[in-house]
Short mmCIF file of C-alpha atoms and ligand atoms in Angstrom, two decimals:
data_model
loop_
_atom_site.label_atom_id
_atom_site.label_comp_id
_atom_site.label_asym_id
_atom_site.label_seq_id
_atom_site.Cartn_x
_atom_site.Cartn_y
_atom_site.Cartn_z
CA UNK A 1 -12.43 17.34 3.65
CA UNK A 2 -9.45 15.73 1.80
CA UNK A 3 -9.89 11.95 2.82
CA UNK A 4 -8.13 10.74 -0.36
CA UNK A 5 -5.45 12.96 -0.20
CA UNK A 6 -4.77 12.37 3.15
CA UNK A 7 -4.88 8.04 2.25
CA UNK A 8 -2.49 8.94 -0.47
CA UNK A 9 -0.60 10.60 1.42
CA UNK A 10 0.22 8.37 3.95
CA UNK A 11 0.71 5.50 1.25
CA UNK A 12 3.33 7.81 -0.37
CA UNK A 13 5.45 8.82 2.42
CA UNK A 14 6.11 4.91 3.07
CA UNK A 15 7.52 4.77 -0.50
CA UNK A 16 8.50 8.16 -1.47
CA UNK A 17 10.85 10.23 0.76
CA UNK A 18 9.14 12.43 2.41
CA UNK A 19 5.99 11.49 0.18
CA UNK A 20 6.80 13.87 -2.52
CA UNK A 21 8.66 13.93 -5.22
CA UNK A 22 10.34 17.79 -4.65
CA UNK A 23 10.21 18.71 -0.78
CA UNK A 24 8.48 22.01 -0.79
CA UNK A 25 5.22 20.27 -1.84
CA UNK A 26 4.82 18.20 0.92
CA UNK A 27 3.97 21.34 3.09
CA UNK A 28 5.83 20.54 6.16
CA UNK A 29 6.69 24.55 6.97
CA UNK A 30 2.84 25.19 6.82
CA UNK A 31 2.03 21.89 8.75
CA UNK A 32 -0.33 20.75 6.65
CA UNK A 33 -0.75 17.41 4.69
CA UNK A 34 -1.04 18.46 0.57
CA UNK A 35 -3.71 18.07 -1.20
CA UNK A 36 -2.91 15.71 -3.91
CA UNK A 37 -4.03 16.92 -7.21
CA UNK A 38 -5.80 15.28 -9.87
CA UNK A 39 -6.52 17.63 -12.55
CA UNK A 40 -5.98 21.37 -13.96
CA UNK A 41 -7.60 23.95 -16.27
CA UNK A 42 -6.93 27.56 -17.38
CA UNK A 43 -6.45 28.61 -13.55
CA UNK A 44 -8.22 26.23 -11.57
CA UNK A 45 -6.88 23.38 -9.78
CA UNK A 46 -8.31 20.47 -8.99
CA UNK A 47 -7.63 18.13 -6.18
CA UNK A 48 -8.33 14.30 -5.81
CA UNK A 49 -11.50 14.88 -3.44
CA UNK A 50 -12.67 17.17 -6.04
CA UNK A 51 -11.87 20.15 -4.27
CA UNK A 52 -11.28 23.02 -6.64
CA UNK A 53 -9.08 25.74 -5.73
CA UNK A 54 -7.88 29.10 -7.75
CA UNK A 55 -4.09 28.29 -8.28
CA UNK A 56 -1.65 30.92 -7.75
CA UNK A 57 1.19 28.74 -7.90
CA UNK A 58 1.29 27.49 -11.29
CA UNK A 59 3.76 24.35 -11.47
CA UNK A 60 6.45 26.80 -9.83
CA UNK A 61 6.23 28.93 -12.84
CA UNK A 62 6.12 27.27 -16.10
CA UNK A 63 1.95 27.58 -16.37
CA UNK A 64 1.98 31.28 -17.40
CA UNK A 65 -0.71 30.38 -20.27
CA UNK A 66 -2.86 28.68 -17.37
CA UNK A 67 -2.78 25.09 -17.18
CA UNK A 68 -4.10 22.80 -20.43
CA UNK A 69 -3.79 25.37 -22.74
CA UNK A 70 -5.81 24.04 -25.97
CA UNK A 71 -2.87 25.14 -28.27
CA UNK A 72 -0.14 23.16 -25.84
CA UNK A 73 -2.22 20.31 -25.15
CA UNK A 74 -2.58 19.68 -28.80
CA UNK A 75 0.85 20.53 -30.17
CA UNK A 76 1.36 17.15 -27.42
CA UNK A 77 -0.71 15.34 -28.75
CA UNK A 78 0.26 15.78 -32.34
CA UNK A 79 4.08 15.39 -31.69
CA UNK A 80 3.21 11.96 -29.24
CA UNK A 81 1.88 10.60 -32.39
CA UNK A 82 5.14 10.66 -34.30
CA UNK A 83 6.79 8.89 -31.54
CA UNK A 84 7.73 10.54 -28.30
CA UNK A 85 12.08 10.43 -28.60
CA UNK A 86 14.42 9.59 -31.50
CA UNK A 87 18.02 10.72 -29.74
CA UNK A 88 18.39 12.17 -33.16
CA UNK A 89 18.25 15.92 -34.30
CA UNK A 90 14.85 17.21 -35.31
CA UNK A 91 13.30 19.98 -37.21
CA UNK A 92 11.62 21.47 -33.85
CA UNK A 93 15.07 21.85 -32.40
CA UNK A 94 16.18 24.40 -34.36
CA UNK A 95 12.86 26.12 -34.80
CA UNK A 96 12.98 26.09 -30.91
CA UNK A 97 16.51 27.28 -30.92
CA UNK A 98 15.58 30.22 -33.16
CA UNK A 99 12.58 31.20 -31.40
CA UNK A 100 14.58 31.91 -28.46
CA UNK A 101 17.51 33.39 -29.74
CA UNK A 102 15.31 36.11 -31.66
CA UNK A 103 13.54 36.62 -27.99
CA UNK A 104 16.15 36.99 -26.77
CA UNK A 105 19.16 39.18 -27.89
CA UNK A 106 22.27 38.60 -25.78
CA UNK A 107 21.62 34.54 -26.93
CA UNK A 108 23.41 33.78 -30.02
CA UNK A 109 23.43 29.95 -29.38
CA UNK A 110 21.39 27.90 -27.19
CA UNK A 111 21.62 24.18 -26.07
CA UNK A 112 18.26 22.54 -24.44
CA UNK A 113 18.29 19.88 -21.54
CA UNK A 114 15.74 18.79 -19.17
CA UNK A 115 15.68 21.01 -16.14
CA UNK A 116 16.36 24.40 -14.74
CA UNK A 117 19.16 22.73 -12.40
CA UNK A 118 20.44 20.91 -15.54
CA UNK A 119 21.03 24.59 -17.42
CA UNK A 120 22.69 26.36 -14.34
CA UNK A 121 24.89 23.38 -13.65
CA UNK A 122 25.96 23.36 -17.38
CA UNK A 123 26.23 27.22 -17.84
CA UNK A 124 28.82 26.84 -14.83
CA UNK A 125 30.55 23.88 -15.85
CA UNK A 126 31.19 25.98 -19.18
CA UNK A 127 31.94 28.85 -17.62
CA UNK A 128 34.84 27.42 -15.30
CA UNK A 129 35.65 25.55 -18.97
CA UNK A 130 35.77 28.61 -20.56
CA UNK A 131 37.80 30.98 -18.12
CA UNK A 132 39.88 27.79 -16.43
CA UNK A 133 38.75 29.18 -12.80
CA UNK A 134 37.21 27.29 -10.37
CA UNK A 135 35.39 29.90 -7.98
CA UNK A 136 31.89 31.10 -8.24
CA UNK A 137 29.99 33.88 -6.77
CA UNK A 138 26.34 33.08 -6.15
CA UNK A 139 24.03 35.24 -3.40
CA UNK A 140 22.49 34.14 -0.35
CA UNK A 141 18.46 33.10 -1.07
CA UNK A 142 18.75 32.82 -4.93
CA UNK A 143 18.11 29.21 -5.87
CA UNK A 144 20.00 27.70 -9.15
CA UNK A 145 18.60 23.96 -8.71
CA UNK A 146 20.44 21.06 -6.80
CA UNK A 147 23.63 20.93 -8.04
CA UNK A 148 26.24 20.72 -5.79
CA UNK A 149 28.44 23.92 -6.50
CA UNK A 150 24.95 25.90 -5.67
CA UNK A 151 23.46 24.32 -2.69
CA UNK A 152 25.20 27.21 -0.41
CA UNK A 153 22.58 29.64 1.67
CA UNK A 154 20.23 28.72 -1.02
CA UNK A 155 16.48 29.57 -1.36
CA UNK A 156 13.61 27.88 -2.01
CA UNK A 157 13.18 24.78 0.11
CA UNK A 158 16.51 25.19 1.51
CA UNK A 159 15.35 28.40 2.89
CA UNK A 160 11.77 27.16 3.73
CA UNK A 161 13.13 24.23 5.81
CA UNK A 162 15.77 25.92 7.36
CA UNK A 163 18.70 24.28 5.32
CA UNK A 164 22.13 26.27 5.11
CA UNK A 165 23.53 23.82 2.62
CA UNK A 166 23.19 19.98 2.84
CA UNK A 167 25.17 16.99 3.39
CA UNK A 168 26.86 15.06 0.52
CA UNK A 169 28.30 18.28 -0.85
CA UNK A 170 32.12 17.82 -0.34
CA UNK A 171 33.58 20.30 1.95
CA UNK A 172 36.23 20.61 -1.67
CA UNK A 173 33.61 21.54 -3.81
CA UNK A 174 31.41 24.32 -1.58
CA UNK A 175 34.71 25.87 -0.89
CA UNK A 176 34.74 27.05 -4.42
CA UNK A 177 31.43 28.87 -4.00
CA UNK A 178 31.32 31.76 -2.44
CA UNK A 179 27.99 33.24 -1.51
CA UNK A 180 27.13 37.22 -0.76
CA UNK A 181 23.99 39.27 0.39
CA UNK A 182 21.93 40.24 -2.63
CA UNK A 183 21.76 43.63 -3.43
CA UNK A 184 24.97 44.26 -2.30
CA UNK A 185 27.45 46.01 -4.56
CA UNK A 186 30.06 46.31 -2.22
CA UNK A 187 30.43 42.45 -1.22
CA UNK A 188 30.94 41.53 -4.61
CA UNK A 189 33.68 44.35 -5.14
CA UNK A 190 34.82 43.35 -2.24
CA UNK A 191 34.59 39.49 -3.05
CA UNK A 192 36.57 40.55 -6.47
CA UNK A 193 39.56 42.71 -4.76
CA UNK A 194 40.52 39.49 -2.79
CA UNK A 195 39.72 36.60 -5.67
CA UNK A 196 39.54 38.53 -8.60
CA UNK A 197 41.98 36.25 -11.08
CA UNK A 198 40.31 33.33 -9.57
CA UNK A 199 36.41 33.68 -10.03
CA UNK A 200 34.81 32.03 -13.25
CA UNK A 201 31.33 33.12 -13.27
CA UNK A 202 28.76 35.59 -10.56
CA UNK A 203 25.49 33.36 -11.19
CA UNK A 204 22.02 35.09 -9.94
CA UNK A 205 18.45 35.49 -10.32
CA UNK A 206 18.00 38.95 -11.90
CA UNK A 207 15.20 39.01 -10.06
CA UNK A 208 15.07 36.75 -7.30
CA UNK A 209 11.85 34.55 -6.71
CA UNK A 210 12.97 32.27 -4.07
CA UNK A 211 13.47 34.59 -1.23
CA UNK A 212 9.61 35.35 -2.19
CA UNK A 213 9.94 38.27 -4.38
CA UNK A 214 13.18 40.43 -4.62
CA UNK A 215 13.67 43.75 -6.84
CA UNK A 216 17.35 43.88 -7.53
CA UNK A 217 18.69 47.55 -7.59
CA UNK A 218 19.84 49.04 -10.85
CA UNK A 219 23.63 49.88 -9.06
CA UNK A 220 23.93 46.15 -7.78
CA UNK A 221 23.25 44.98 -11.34
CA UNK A 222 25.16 47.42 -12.95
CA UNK A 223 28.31 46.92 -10.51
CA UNK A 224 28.43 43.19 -10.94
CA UNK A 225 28.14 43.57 -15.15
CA UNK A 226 31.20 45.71 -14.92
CA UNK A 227 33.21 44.18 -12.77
CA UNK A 228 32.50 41.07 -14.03
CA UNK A 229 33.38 42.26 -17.38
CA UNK A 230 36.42 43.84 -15.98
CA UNK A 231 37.87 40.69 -14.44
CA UNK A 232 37.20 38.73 -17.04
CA UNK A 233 34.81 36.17 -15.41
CA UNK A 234 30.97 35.81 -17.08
CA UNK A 235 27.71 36.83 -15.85
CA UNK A 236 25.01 34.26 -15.65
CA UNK A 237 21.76 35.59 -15.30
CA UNK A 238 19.50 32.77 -13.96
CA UNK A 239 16.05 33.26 -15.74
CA UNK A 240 14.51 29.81 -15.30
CA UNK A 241 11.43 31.67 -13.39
CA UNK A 242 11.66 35.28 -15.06
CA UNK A 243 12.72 34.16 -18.21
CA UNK A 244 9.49 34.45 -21.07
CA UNK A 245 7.80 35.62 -17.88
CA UNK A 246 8.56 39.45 -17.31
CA UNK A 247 9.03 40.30 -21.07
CA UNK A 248 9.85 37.82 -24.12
CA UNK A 249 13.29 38.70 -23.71
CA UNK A 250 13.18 38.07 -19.59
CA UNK A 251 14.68 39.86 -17.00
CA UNK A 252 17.02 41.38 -18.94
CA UNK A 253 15.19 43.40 -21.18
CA UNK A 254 13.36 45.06 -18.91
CA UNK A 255 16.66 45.73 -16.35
CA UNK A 256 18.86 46.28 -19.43
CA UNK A 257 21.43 44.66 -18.21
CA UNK A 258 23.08 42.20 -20.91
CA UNK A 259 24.54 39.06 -19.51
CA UNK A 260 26.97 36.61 -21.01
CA UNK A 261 25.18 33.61 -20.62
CA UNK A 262 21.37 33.12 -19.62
CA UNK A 263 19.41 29.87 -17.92
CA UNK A 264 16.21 28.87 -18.98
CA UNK A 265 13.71 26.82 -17.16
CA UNK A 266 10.06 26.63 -16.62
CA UNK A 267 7.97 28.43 -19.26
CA UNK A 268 10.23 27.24 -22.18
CA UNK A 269 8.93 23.88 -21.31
CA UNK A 270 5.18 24.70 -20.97
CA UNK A 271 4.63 22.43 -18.33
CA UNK A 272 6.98 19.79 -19.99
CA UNK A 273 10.74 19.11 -18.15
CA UNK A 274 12.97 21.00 -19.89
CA UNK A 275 15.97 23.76 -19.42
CA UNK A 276 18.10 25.78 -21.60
CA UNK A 277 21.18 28.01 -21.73
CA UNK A 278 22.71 29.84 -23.37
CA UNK A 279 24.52 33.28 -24.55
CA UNK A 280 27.83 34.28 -26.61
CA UNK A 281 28.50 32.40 -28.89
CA UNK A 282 32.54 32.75 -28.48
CA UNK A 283 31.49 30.40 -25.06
CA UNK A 284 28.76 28.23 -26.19
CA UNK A 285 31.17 27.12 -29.00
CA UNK A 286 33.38 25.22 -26.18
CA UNK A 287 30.41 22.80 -25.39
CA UNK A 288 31.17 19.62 -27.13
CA UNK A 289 31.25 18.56 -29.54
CA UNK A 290 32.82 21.76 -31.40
CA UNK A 291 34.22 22.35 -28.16
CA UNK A 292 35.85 20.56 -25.40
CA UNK A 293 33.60 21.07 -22.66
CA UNK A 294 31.31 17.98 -22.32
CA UNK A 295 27.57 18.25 -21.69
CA UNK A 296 25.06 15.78 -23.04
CA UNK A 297 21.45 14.72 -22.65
CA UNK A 298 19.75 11.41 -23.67
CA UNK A 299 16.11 13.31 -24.03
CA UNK A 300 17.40 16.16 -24.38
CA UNK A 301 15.61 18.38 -26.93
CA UNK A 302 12.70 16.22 -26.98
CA UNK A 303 10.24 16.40 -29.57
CA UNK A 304 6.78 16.89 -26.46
CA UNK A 305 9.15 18.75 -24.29
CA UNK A 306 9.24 20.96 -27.75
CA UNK A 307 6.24 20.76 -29.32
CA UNK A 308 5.06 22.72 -25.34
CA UNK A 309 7.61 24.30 -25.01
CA UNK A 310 7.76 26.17 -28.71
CA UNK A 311 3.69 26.75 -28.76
CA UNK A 312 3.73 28.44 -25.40
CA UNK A 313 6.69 30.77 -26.90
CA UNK A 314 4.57 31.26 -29.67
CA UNK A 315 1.52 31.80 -28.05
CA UNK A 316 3.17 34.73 -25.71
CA UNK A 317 4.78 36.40 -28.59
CA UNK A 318 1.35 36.54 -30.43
CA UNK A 319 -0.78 37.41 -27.71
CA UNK A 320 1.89 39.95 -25.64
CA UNK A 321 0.02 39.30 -22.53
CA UNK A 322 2.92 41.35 -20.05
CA UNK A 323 1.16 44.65 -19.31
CA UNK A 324 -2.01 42.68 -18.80
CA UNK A 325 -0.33 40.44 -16.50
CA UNK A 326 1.53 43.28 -14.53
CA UNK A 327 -2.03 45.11 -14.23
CA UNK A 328 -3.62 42.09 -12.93
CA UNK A 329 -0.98 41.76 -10.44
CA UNK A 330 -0.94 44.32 -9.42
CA UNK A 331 -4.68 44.75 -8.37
CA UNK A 332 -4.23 41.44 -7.17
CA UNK A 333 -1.26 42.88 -4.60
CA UNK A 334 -3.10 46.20 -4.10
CA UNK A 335 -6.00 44.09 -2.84
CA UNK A 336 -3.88 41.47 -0.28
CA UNK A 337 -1.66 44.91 1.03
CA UNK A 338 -4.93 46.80 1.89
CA UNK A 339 -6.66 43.76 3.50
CA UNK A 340 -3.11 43.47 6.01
CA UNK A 341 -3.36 46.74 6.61
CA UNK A 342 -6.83 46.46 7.82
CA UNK A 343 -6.21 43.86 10.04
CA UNK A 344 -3.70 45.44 11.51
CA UNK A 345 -1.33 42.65 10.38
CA UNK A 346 1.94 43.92 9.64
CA UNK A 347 2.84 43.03 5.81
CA UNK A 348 5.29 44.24 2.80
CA UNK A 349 4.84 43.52 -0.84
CA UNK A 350 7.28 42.99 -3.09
CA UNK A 351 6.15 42.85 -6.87
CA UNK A 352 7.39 42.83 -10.29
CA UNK A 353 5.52 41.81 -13.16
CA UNK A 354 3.36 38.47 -12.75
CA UNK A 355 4.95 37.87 -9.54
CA UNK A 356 4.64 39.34 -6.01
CA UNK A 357 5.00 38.14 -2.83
CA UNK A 358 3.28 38.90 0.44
CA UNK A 359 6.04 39.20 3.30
CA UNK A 360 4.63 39.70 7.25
CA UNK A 361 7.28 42.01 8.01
CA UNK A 362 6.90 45.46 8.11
CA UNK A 363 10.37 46.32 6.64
CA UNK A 364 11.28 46.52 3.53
CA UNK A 365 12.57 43.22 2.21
CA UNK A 366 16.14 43.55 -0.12
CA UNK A 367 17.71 40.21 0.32
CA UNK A 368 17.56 36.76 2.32
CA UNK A 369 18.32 38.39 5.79
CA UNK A 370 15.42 40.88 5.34
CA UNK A 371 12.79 37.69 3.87
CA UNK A 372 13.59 35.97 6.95
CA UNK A 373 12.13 38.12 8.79
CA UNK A 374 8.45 37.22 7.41
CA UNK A 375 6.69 35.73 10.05
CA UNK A 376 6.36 32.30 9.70
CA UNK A 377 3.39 31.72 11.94
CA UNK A 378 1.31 33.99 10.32
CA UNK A 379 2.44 32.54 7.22
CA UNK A 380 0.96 28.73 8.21
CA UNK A 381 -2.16 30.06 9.61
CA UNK A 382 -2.96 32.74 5.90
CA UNK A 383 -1.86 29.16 4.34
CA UNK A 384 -4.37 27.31 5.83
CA UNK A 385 -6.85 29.87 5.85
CA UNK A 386 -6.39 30.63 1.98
CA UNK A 387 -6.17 26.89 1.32
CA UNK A 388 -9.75 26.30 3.05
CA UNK A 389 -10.88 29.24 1.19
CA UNK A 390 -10.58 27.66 -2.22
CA UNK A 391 -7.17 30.03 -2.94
CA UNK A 392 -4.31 27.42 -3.49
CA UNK A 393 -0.59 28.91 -2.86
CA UNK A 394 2.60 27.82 -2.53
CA UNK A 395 3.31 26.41 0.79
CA UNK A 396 6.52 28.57 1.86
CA UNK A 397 6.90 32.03 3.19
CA UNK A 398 9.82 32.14 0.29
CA UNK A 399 7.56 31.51 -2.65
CA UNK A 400 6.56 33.63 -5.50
CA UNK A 401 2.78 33.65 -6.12
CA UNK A 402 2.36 33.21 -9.88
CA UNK A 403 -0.17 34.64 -12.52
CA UNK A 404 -0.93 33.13 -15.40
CA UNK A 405 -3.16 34.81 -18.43
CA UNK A 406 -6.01 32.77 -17.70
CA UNK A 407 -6.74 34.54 -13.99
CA UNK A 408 -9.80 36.58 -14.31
CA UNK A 409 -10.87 39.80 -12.59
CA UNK A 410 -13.74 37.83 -10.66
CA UNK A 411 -10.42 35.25 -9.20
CA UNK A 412 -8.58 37.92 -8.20
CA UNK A 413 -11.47 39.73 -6.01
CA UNK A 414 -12.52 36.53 -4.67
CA UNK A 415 -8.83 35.73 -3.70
CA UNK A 416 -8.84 39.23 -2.00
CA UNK A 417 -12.19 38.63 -0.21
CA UNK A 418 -10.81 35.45 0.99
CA UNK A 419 -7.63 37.36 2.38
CA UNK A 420 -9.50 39.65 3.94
CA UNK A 421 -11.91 36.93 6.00
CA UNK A 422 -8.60 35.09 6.63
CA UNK A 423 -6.22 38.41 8.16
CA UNK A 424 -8.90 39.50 10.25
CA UNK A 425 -9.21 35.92 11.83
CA UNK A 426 -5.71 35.84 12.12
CA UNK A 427 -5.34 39.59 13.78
CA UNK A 428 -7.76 38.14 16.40
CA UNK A 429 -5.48 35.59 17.47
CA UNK A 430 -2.79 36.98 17.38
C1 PLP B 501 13.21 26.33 -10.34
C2 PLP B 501 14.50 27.02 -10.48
C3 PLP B 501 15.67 26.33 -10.85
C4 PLP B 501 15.73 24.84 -10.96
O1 PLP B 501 14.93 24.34 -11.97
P1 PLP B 501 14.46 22.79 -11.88
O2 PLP B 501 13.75 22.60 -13.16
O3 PLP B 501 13.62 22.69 -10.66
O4 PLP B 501 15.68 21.98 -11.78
C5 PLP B 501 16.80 27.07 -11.10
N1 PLP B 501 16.80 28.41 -10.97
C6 PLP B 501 15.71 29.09 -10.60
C7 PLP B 501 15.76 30.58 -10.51
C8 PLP B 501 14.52 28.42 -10.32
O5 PLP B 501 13.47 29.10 -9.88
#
């Protein structure tokens, strides 16, 4: 059924590690080959065999608009023609710059680079700059990228292959990171009594989506944005998948919680690599070169990246597509709970938004201990099952399933219909 992805496949994974270029894609915790795709629109996707598929996994993120958005597509275009990187300022920058920082309040200044792991690494860097500590606090499942202060009990495909950290790290450097169960208020108070004078930053996602789906509770945020505040060490809020995603101004604005300094990833490149951070402008004033903290980009700020990046902003704050998004979703979740339930297949949703995630556990999930507990082997087979259905998600129990504004009513039933054919197979087997 996928002869040419399979052949490219195979030619890949002599010359690429792995075959793939990031290594949740090449679907080894679903044991399945990928399809390799050739082509995307609105919120189909396209595969080389010509296989279409409804995708619910939308670049990781970034595709909120659906995928070839007119608007973004030419914006692209336009900018390619003037010459695709300068390593000089440009006019974009700053419009970019102040399109996020009216988005979003607690950002005052903002510096771009090319990737969420780029932005967390940086945010860090300047906040052990800033406060002259070394330790962080991060939690067990979030996932900040692949830098090596934050590759401890990580999520995504740490989590999805099984990886508690990974080798090349330095012993030195992980044993500044310390990592604690999310939701927790009373590990991080605890964490604080014993290293208090000595943390820098507490980097997390606000709302975790690499652990599948996590809603942080209101106390946990609260706690960690006082005593944070109290210590003297900055909150990071890692937005790179909520950020532009739950509400223009992220995470945040919805949990009104106000951090010190926020990551950016994802949407605010419209399909285009880029990452951002920023926040107070008393810290973002000790990145070079006002400041002695040194962080630099050769493509950073890139006039594509930009050109995306800026029209998707613009496109969300004109059309304010975030109820419509959280009402498809949540038909969408309604749907794959009910069909579970049916077959007798024990299941949990967790949803927020435009993202939700389909655990098979019947407890509640709260943090990386409780996600675990999905079962795995249901997991492969509702992949597969999905997959052959025409439904394409992310290959990991530990994903968020993403929708973008371009997923119609009619997608979202047939998804369901196709869940429901696939749970009741499964049930039977199992
Ligand atoms: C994807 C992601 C990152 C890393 O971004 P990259 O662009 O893949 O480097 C960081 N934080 C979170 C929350 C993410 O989901």
């Amino acid at each position: 059924m996928r002869e040419k992805s399979k052949s490219l496949f195979e030619k890949a994974r002599k010359i690429i590690p792995g075959g793939v270029n990031s290594p949740v894609r090449a679907g080894k915790s679903v044991g399945m080959d990928p399809p390799f795709i050739a082509s995307a629109k609105g919120a189909m996707i396209q595969d080389a065999d010509g296989n279409e598929y409804i995708d619910y996994v939308a670049s990781w993120g970034p595709m909120i608009l659906g995928h070839a958005h007119p608007e973004v597509v030419a914006a692209v275009i336009e900018s390619a023609n003037k010459g695709t990187s300068y390593g000089a300022p440009t006019e974009i920058e700053v419009t970019m710059a102040e399109a996020i920082v009216q988005m979003v309040p607690s950002v005052e200044m903002v510096r771009m680079v090319n990737s969420g792991t780029e932005a967390t690494m940086s945010a860090i860097r300047l906040a052990r700059g800033f406060t002259g500590r070394d330790k962080i606090i991060k939690f067990d499942g979030c996932y900040h990228g692949h830098a090596d202060s934050l590759l401890v009990s990580a999520g995504s495909g740490l989590a999805t292959l099984g990886i508690p950290g990974s080798p090349g790290v330095p012993a030195d450097i992980a044993t500044h990171t310390i990592s604690l169960p999310y939701n927790n208020r009373e590990a991080v108070e605890k964490a604080f009594e014993r290293f208090g004078s000595e943390i820098a930053c507490v980097i997390l996602e606000a709302v975790p989506g690499n652990m599948g789906v996590v809603i942080p509770d209101k106390s946990f945020l609260e706690g960690i944005r006082e005593i944070t505040g109290s210590h003297g060490a900055i909150l990071i809020f890692d937005e790179v998948i909520t950020g532009f995603r739950l509400a223009l101004g992220g995470a945040q604005e919805i949990l009104g919680i106000t951090p010190d300094l926020t990551c950016f990833g994802k949407i605010i490149g419209g399909g285009l690599p880029v990452g951002a951070y920023g926040g107070r402008a008393d810290i973002m004033g000790r990145i070079a070169p006002d400041g002695d903290v040194y962080q630099a980009g050769t493509l950073s700020g890139n006039p594509l990246a930009m050109a995306a990046g800026l029209a998707t902003l613009n496109i969300l704050k004109r059309e304010n597509p975030f109820d419509d998004l959280d009402r498809k979703c949540e038909t969408l979740f309604a749907g794959l709970e009910k069909a579970a339930q049916n077959a007798g297949i024990p299941a949990t949703v967790n949803r927020i938004g435009s993202m939700g995630c389909l655990f098979f556990t019947q407890d509640t999930v709260t943090d990386f201990a409780s996600a675990r507990k999905s079962d795995a082997n249901i997991f492969r087979q509702y992949f597969q099952e999905m997959l052959e259905c025409g439904v394409y998600l992310a290959p990991s129990p530990f994903e968020t399933t993403f929708l973008s504004m371009a997923h119609t009513e009619e997608m979202i039933k047939e998804t369901v219909q196709c869940a429901e054919g696939a749970l009741e197979r499964i049930a039977r087997k199992i």
